XYZ file of C-alpha atoms in Angstrom:
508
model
C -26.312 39.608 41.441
C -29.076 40.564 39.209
C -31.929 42.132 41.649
C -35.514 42.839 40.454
C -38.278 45.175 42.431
C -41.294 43.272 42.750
C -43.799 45.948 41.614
C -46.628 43.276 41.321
C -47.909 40.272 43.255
C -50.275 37.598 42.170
C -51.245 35.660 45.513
C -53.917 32.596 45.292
C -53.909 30.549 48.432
C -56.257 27.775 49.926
C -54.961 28.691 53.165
C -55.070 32.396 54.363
C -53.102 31.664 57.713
C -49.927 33.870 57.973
C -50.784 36.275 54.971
C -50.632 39.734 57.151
C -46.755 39.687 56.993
C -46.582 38.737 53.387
C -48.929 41.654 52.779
C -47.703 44.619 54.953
C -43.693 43.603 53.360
C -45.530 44.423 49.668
C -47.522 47.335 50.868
C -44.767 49.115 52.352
C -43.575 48.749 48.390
C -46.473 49.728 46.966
C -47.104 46.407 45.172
C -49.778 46.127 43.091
C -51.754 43.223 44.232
C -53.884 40.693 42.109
C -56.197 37.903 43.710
C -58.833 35.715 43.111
C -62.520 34.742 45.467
C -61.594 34.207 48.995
C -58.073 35.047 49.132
C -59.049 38.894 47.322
C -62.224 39.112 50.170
C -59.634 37.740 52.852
C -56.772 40.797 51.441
C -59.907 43.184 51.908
C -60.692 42.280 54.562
C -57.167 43.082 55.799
C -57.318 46.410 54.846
C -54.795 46.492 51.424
C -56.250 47.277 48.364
C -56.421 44.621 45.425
C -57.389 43.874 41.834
C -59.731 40.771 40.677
C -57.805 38.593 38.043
C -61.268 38.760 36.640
C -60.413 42.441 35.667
C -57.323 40.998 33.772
C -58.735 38.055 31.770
C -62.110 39.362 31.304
C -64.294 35.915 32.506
C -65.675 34.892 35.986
C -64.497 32.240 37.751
C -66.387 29.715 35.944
C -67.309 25.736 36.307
C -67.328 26.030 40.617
C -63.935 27.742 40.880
C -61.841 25.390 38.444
C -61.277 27.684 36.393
C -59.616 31.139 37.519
C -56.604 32.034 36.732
C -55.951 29.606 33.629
C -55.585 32.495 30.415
C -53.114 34.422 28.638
C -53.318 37.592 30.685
C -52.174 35.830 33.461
C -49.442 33.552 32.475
C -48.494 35.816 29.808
C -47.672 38.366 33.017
C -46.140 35.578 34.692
C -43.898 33.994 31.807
C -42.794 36.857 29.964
C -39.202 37.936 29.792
C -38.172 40.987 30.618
C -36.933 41.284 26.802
C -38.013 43.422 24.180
C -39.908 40.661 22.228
C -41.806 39.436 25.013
C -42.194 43.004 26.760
C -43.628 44.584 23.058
C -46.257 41.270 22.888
C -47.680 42.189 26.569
C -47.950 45.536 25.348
C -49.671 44.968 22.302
C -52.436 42.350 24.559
C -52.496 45.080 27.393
C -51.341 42.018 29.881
C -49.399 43.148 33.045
C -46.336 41.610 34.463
C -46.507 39.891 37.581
C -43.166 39.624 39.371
C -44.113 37.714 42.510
C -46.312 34.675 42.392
C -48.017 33.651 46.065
C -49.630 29.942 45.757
C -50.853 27.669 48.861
C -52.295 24.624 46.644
C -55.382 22.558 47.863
C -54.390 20.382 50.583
C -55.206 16.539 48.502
C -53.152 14.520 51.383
C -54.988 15.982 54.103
C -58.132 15.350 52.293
C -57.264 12.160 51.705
C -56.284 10.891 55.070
C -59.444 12.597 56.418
C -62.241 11.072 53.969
C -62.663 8.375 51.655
C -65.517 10.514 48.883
C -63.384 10.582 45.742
C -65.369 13.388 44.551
C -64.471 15.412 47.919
C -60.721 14.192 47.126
C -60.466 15.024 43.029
C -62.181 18.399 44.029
C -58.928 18.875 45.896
C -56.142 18.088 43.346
C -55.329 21.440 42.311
C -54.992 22.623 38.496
C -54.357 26.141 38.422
C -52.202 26.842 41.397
C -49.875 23.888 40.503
C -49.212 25.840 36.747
C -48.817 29.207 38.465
C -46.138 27.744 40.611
C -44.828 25.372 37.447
C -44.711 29.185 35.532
C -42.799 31.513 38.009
C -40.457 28.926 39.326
C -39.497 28.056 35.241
C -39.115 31.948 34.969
C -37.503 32.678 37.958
C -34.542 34.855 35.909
C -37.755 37.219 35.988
C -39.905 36.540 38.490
C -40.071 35.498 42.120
C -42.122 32.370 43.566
C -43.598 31.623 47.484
C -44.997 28.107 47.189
C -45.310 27.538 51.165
C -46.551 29.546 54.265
C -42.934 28.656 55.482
C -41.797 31.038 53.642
C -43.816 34.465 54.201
C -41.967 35.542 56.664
C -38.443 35.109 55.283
C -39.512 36.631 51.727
C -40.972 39.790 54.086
C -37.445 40.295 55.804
C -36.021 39.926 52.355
C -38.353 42.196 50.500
C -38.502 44.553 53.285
C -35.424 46.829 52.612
C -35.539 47.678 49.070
C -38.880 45.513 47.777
C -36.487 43.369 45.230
C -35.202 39.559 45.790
C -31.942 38.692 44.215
C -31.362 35.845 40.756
C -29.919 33.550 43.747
C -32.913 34.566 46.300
C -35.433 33.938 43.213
C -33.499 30.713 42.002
C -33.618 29.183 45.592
C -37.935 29.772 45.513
C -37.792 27.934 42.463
C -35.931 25.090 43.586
C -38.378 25.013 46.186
C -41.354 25.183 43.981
C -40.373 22.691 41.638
C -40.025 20.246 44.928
C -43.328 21.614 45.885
C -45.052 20.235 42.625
C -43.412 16.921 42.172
C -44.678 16.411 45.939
C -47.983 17.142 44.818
C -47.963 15.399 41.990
C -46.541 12.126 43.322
C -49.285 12.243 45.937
C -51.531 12.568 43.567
C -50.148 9.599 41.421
C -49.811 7.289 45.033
C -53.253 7.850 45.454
C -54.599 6.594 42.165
C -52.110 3.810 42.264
C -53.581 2.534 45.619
C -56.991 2.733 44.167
C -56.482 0.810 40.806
C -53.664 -1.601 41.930
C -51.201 -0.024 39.079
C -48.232 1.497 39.641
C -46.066 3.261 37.096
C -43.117 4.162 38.221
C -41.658 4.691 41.356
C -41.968 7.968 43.302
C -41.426 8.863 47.397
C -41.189 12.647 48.325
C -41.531 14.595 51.187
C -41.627 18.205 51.912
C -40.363 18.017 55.648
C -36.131 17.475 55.145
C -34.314 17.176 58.904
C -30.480 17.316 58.185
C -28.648 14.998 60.159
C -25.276 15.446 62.377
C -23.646 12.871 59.804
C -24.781 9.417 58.174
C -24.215 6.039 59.073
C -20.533 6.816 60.133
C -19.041 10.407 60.663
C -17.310 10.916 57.225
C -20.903 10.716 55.616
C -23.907 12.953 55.277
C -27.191 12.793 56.087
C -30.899 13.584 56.286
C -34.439 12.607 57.406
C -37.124 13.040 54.900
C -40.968 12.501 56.268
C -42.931 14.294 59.324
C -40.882 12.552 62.827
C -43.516 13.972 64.575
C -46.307 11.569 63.100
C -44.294 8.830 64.935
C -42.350 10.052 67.870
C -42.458 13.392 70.163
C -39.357 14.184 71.456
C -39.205 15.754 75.041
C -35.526 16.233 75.738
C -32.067 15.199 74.750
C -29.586 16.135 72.212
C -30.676 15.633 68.116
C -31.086 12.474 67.110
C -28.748 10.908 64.629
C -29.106 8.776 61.592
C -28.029 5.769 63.751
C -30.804 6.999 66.123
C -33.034 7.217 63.211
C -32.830 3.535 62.599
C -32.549 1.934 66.000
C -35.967 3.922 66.943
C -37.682 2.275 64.087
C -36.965 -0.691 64.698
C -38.281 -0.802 68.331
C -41.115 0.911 67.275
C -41.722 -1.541 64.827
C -41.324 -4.353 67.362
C -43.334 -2.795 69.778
C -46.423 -2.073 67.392
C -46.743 -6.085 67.289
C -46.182 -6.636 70.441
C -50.536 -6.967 72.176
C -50.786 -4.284 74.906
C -52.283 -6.373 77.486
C -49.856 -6.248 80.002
C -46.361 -3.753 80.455
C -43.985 -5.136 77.669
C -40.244 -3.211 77.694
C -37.638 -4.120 75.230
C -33.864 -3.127 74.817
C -31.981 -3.175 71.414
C -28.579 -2.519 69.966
C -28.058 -2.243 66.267
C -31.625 -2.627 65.432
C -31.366 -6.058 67.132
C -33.367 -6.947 70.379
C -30.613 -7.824 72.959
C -33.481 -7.968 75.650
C -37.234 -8.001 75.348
C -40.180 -8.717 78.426
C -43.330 -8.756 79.560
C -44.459 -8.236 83.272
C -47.255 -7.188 85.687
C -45.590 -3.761 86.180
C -43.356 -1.814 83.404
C -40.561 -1.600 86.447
C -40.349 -5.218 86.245
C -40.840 -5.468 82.332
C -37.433 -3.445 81.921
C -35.782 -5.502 84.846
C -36.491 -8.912 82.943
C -35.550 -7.205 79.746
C -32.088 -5.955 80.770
C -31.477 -8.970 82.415
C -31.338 -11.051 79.185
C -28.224 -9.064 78.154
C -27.254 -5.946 80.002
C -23.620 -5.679 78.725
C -25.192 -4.863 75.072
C -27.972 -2.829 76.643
C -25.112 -0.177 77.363
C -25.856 2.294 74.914
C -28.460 0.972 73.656
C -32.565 1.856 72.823
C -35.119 1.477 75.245
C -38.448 1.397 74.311
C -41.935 0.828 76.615
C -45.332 0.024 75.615
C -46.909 1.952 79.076
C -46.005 5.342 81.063
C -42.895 5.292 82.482
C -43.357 5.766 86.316
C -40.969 6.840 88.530
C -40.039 3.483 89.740
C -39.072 2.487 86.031
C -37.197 5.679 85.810
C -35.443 4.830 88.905
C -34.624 1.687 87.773
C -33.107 2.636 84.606
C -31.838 5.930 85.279
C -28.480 5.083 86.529
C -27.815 3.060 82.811
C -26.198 4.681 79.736
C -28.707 4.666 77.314
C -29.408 6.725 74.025
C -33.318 6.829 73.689
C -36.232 6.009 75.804
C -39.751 5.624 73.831
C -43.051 5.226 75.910
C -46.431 6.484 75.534
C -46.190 9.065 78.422
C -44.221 9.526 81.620
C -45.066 10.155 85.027
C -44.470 13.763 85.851
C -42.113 13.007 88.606
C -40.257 10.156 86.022
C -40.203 12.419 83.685
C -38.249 14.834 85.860
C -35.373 12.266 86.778
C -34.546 10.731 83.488
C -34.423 14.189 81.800
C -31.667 14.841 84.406
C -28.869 14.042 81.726
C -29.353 16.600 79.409
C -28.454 14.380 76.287
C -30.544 11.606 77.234
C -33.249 11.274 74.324
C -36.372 11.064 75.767
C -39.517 10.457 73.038
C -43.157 10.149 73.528
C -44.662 7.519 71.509
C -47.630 8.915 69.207
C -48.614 5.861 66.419
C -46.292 3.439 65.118
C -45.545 4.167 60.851
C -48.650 3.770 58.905
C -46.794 2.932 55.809
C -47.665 -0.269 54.248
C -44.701 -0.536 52.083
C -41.175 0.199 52.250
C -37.791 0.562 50.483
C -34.226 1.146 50.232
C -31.806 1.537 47.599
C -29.505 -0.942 46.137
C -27.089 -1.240 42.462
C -28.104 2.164 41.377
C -31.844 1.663 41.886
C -35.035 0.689 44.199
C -36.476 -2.467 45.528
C -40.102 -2.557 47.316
C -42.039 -4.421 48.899
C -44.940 -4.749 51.201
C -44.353 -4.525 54.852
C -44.029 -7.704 57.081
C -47.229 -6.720 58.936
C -48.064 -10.306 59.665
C -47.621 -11.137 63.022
C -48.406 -15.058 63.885
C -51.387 -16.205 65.839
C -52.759 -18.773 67.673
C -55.133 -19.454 64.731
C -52.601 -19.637 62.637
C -50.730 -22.369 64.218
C -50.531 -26.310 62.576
C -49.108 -28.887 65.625
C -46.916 -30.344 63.495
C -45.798 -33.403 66.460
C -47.431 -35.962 68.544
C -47.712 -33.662 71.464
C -49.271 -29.519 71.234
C -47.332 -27.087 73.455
C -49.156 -26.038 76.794
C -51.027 -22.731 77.313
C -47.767 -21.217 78.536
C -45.743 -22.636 76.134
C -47.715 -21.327 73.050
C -48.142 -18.079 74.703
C -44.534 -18.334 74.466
C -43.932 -19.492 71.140
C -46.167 -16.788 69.889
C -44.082 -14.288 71.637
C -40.625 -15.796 70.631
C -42.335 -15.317 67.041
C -42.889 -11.733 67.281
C -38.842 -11.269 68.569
C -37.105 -13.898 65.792
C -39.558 -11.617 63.013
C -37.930 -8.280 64.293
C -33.989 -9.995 64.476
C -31.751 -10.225 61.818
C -31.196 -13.490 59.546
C -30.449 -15.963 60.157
C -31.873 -15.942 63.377
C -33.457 -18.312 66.477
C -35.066 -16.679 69.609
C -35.021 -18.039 72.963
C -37.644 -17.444 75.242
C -39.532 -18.503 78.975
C -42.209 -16.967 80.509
C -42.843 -14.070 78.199
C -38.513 -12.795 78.550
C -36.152 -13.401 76.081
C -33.476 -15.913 77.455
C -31.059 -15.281 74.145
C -31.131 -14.779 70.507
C -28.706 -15.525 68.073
C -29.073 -13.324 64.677
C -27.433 -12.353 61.406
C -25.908 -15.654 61.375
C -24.476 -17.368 57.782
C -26.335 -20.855 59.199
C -29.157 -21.237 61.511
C -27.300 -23.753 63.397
C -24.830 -20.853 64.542
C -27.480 -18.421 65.189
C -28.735 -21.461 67.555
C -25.460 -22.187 69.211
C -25.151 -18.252 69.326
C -28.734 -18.041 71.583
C -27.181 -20.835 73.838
C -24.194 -19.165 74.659
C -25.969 -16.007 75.028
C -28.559 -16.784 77.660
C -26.222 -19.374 79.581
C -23.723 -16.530 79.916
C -26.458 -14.092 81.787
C -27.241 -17.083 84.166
C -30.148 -18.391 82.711
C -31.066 -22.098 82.584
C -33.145 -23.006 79.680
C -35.132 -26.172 81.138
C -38.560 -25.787 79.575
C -37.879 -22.434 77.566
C -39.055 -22.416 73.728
C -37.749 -21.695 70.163
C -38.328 -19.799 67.651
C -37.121 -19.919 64.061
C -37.509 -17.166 61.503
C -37.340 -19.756 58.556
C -37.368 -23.281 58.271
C -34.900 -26.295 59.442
C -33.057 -27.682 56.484
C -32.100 -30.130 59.274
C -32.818 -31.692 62.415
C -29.870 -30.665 63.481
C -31.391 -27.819 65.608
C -33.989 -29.338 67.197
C -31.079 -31.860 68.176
C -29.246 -28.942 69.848
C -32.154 -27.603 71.197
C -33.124 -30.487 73.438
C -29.712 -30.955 74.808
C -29.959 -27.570 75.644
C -33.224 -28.116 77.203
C -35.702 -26.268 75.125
C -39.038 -28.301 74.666
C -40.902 -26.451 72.084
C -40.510 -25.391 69.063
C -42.210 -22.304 66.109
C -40.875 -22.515 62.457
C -42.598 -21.156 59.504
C -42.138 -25.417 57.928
C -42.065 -26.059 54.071
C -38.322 -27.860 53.906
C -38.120 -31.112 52.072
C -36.830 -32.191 55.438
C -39.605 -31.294 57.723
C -40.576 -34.601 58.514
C -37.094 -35.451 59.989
C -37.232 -32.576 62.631
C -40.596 -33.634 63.720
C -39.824 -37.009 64.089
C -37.337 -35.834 66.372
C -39.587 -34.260 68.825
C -42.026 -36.702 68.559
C -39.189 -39.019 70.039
C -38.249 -37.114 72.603
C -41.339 -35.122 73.563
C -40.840 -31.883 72.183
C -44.139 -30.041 70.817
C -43.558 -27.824 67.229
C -45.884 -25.647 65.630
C -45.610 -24.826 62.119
C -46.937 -20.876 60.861
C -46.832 -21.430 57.124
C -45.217 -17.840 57.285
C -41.500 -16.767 57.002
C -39.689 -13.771 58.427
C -36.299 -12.814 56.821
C -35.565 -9.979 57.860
C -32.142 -8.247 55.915
């Protein structure tokens, strides 16, 4: 493969952190060094010599630093071939080449999240370092391109025999600096977008890429694209999976609208909620939650809205499970569950901050906002004769919260803050109700004075007729069928109280 010796270095970079190894690989080659304001005081300070761009272009940086490094005698060095034509042109100008460009660009997400002065945040979309990158990686037949600190130290070992990189070594930074850009770019874009209301286009990249064991199912690939750790800190266990992946963001999901008043626990399977509970103690949250279905807890994801003492850990130790999420763990928990070594244990930082969301479908996108409404007591029209009790609302409000975060068609069963059953991703809402039934009378459970919860509306009485056989005596439904009027009358005959939200929650 075609090698070149990197005899000169341009290095710009907003951040100075990790530069000694970058620099001692190139002086060890006696690369020629250009740099501009704090990076060139930051190499001299280091002890390596250095040239000003300045002494290239011939101007100061002008206008408060935006302009630098935008002229001729700087891309000319950077985008020249190494061709007669283009060689005899630099000659003629007296314009170096530059065979190794070094760019850390202004960091406009992190100034972004951190303040809200738009003058403080355009100050930080970078101009200059973005082309420098642009130039190199487009030239990379010629020229070599660092675009993150990530890479310092691997460009050092590389450099460090013989000084030159390789066309495959020097195609690979390019890739890498072209995904670089169109990062920064599309931040750039997603910020002005939010700001005016207009979006053109649609855009989603991240820098952090986590390859995955395999996909969905073994024979397909996989990867994670975002920052995990923004989410989730994982303590111990194996790596998580793609199947992981998705089951974790669902509880944390579910769990983010859950209050955190008291020690909630919930158990799911297939991003589904097989068992979900509040108690006084988070040892008695789990117990309630696996008891609402503990054959499809096997396996399944666990997820805690307080520390995990040791007498939660004892009580769930001795079950197969994939993940445990909580907040923090007792030290001497912590030590038991972490027993079985592939046990995925994750400490629960912030639940996702995005406020919309996609996935892929015939060759495109679809988005949408995220269902971040969660149902409250304000929000609630009686709809019959009778209102629910205190306990019962506080029970339809809960059974709200688990039919949003179930798949539809689906009808959630619940008494005294535990869910009894739940029937979901069913073709009729009458089978997701029969499905609930079954469920909770097959753990034991007797549903005399336990609620209901629908995550759309009754075309029907027909479940509300099945529910107070079964012996359910309220009712939640979002309401607007042309039928409404029958299910209500209904209740009112048989003294059932339903609420109405005005809000639906498919959930595909």
């Amino acid at each position: 493969m075609t090698s070149i010796k990197v005899s000169s270095a341009l290095i710009s970079v907003f951040d100075k952190t990790g530069l000694p190894v970058l620099l001692q690989a190139l002086a060890k080659h006696n690369v020629t060094l250009y740099s501009t304001g704090g990076t060139m005081r930051e190499i001299e300070r280091l002890g390596y010599d250095v040239t000003a761009v300045e002494s290239l272009t011939g101007y100061p940086s002008i206008l408060d630093g935006r302009v630098k490094t935008l002229h001729p005698a700087v891309f000319g060095g950077i985008l020249a071939r190494r061709e007669d034509a283009h060689l005899k042109q630099l000659n003629k100008y007296e314009i170096p080449t530059i065979d190794l460009v070094v760019v850390d660009l202004y960091p406009f997400e992190e100034t972004v999240r951190t303040t809200s002065d738009e003058s403080a945040i355009i100050e930080k979309i970078d101009i200059g370092g973005v082309s420098l990158l642009r130039a190199a990686a487009k030239n990379y037949k010629d020229v070599a391109v660092i675009s993150s600190q990530k890479q310092y130290e691997s460009v050092a070992q590389l450099l460090d025999a013989e000084g030159s990189l390789t066309l495959e070594q020097r195609r690979d930074l390019a890739v890498a600096s072209f995904a670089m850009t169109r990062h920064y770019d599309s931040a750039i874009a997603g910020y002005f977008e939010t700001q005016t209301g207009k979006t053109e286009g649609f855009a989603h990249h991240s820098t952090e890429r986590t390859v995955l064991r395999y996909g969905e199912n073994p024979h397909q690939e996989g990867a994670f694209y975002g920052n995990l750790d923004d989410v989730v800190k994982q303590i111990s266990g194996k790596a998580m999976s793609y199947n992981n992946l998705v089951d974790i963001d669902a509880a944390v999901n579910l769990m983010a609208d859950i209050d955190d008043s008291m020690p909630s626990f919930a158990i799911l399977k297939h991003t589904n909620a097989c068992g979900v509970a509040r108690r006084s103690t988070v040892e008695d949250a789990y117990k309630a939650a696996l008891a609402g279905d503990p054959i499809s807890a096997f396996g399944g994801i666990l997820i805690s809205n307080t520390e995990i003492d040791l007498q939660a850990a004892e009580a769930m130790h001795d079950l197969f499970f994939e993940v445990l999420i909580a907040p923090s763990f007792a030290a001497d928990a912590l030590e038991l569950l972490t027993k079985k070594k592939k046990r995925i244990i994750l400490e629960l930082r912030a639940a996702p901050s995005n406020k919309t969301m996609f996935k892929s479908l015939l060759g495109g996108v679809i988005v949408q906002d995220v269902d971040s409404k969660v149902d409250a007591a304000s929000s609630l029209t009686v709809a019959t004769k009778r209102a629910p009790s205190d306990q019962e609302q506080a029970d339809l409000l809960f059974a709200s919260i688990c039919a949003k975060h179930l798949k539809s068609n689906t009808i959630a069963l619940i008494r005294d803050n535990q869910l009894l059953g739940m029937g979901c991703g069913q073709t009729s809402r009458v089978d997701a109700l029969k499905q609930a039934i079954v469920k909770a009378k097959a753990f034991g459970f007797d549903l005399q004075g336990s609620v209901m919860a629908s995550d759309a509306f009754f075309p029907f009485s027909d479940c509300v007729e099945i529910a107070h056989e079964a012996g359910i005596t309220a009712v939640i439904q979002p309401g607007g069928s042309i039928r409404d009027k029958d299910s209500i009358a209904f209740c009112d005959d048989n003294n059932m109280a339903m609420v109405m939200t005005g809000t639906r929650h498919f959930k595909h």
